[in-house]
Short mmCIF file of C-alpha atoms in Angstrom, two decimals:
data_model
loop_
_atom_site.label_atom_id
_atom_site.label_comp_id
_atom_site.label_asym_id
_atom_site.label_seq_id
_atom_site.Cartn_x
_atom_site.Cartn_y
_atom_site.Cartn_z
CA MET A 20 2.91 11.99 -23.99
CA ALA A 21 5.51 11.48 -21.31
CA SER A 22 5.32 13.23 -17.94
CA ILE A 23 7.89 13.95 -15.24
CA ASN A 24 6.43 10.92 -13.35
CA ASP A 25 7.56 8.68 -16.19
CA ILE A 26 11.09 9.72 -15.52
CA LYS A 27 11.10 9.24 -11.79
CA SER A 28 11.70 5.52 -11.42
CA SER A 29 11.25 3.77 -8.06
CA LYS A 30 11.58 0.21 -6.86
CA PHE A 31 8.55 0.82 -4.64
CA LEU A 32 4.92 1.67 -5.48
CA LYS A 33 4.20 5.37 -6.00
CA LYS A 34 0.89 7.19 -5.82
CA GLU A 35 0.86 7.40 -9.60
CA ASP A 36 0.96 3.64 -9.82
CA VAL A 37 -2.34 3.16 -7.93
CA GLY A 38 -4.48 5.95 -9.37
CA GLU A 39 -8.00 6.45 -8.01
CA GLY A 40 -8.26 2.95 -6.69
CA SER A 41 -6.67 -0.46 -7.18
CA LEU A 42 -8.12 -3.61 -5.52
CA VAL A 43 -5.14 -5.65 -4.40
CA THR A 44 -4.46 -8.92 -2.61
CA ILE A 45 -1.76 -8.93 -0.01
CA ARG A 46 0.78 -11.63 -0.96
CA SER A 47 3.30 -11.03 1.78
CA LEU A 48 4.64 -8.64 4.43
CA GLY A 49 8.20 -8.26 5.60
CA GLN A 50 11.10 -5.96 6.25
CA GLN A 51 13.19 -4.66 3.38
CA ASN A 52 16.08 -2.24 2.94
CA VAL A 53 14.61 0.98 1.46
CA ALA A 54 17.83 3.02 1.50
CA LYS A 55 19.19 4.41 -1.79
CA GLU A 56 22.02 2.53 -3.31
CA GLY A 57 25.30 3.23 -1.40
CA ALA A 58 23.50 4.55 1.66
CA GLU A 59 23.42 2.93 5.10
CA GLU A 60 20.79 0.18 5.40
CA GLU A 61 17.29 1.40 6.45
CA LEU A 62 14.87 -1.42 7.10
CA LYS A 63 11.12 -0.69 6.65
CA TRP A 64 8.05 -2.91 6.52
CA VAL A 65 6.76 -3.48 2.98
CA LEU A 66 3.68 -5.19 1.50
CA HIS A 67 3.89 -7.27 -1.68
CA PHE A 68 0.70 -7.67 -3.74
CA ASP A 69 -0.41 -10.23 -6.29
CA GLU A 70 -1.40 -7.41 -8.65
CA PHE A 71 1.88 -5.34 -8.64
CA GLU A 72 5.54 -6.25 -9.10
CA LYS A 73 6.72 -3.42 -6.81
CA PRO A 74 6.14 -3.55 -3.11
CA MET A 75 4.57 -0.72 -1.06
CA VAL A 76 6.44 0.76 1.93
CA LEU A 77 4.11 0.57 4.81
CA ASN A 78 3.69 3.70 7.01
CA SER A 79 2.08 3.73 10.46
CA THR A 80 -1.26 5.19 9.22
CA ASN A 81 -1.75 2.64 6.51
CA ALA A 82 -0.70 -0.18 8.90
CA GLN A 83 -3.28 0.92 11.44
CA ILE A 84 -5.99 1.03 8.78
CA ILE A 85 -5.09 -2.44 7.44
CA ALA A 86 -5.23 -3.81 11.07
CA GLN A 87 -8.75 -2.38 11.27
CA ILE A 88 -9.76 -3.86 7.96
CA THR A 89 -8.37 -7.32 8.78
CA GLY A 90 -9.09 -7.37 12.44
CA ALA A 91 -5.50 -8.42 13.08
CA GLU A 92 -2.91 -6.63 15.06
CA ASP A 93 -0.77 -9.64 15.96
CA ASP A 94 0.78 -12.25 13.70
CA ILE A 95 0.24 -9.90 10.80
CA GLU A 96 2.82 -11.67 8.55
CA VAL A 97 0.28 -14.52 8.44
CA LYS A 98 -3.15 -12.95 9.14
CA TRP A 99 -2.84 -10.15 6.53
CA VAL A 100 -1.84 -12.48 3.74
CA ASN A 101 -4.57 -13.04 1.11
CA GLN A 102 -6.59 -10.11 2.46
CA LYS A 103 -7.95 -7.65 -0.09
CA ILE A 104 -7.57 -3.91 0.30
CA VAL A 105 -7.89 -0.91 -1.93
CA LEU A 106 -4.88 1.36 -2.61
CA TYR A 107 -5.63 4.91 -3.78
CA ASP A 108 -3.92 8.20 -4.34
CA ASP A 109 -4.93 10.56 -1.55
CA PRO A 110 -3.97 14.18 -2.34
CA ASN A 111 -4.34 15.04 1.42
CA VAL A 112 -1.28 13.08 2.55
CA SER A 113 1.29 15.46 4.10
CA PHE A 114 5.02 15.07 4.45
CA GLY A 115 7.31 17.63 6.16
CA GLY A 116 4.33 19.93 6.75
CA LYS A 117 3.42 20.04 3.07
CA LEU A 118 0.55 18.39 1.22
CA VAL A 119 2.29 16.05 -1.24
CA GLY A 120 -0.24 13.29 -1.74
CA GLY A 121 0.44 9.63 -1.29
CA ILE A 122 -0.92 6.12 -1.14
CA ARG A 123 -3.69 5.41 1.34
CA VAL A 124 -5.59 2.19 1.94
CA ARG A 125 -9.24 1.42 2.57
CA ALA A 126 -11.53 -1.57 2.75
CA PRO A 127 -13.00 -2.82 -0.43
CA LYS A 128 -16.62 -1.81 -0.95
CA THR A 129 -19.11 -4.59 -0.44
CA LYS A 130 -22.12 -5.20 -2.55
CA ALA A 131 -25.25 -3.80 -1.03
CA ALA A 132 -27.91 -6.35 -0.07
CA SER A 133 -30.14 -5.08 -2.88
CA ASP A 134 -27.39 -6.00 -5.42
CA LEU A 135 -27.34 -9.64 -4.46
CA PRO A 136 -29.06 -12.07 -6.83
CA PHE A 137 -31.15 -13.58 -3.98
#
């Protein structure tokens, strides 16, 4: 069955696209116009992933988390490329003082030492 989210199209990733967790590889990072068609240009940083056609608009919180995950705060256009992160739908993201949910990032989980074959 269709839902309202099926009707709302976007050229950028939405929380519904990532679900409870999607492991992704950063393909590139750059600035892109995110303004609606016909509106004045609005450049924002976006991430492109190997696993998704649509890019993700990068907010300050997610950028800081990715910097912690990758250990890179400078030359991020190079140092973040090929890094793996997990995108997930966080219902606690607020916008305009209201909880609306949104995409958050986290580090991939690593295998515990007991799970290793040696």
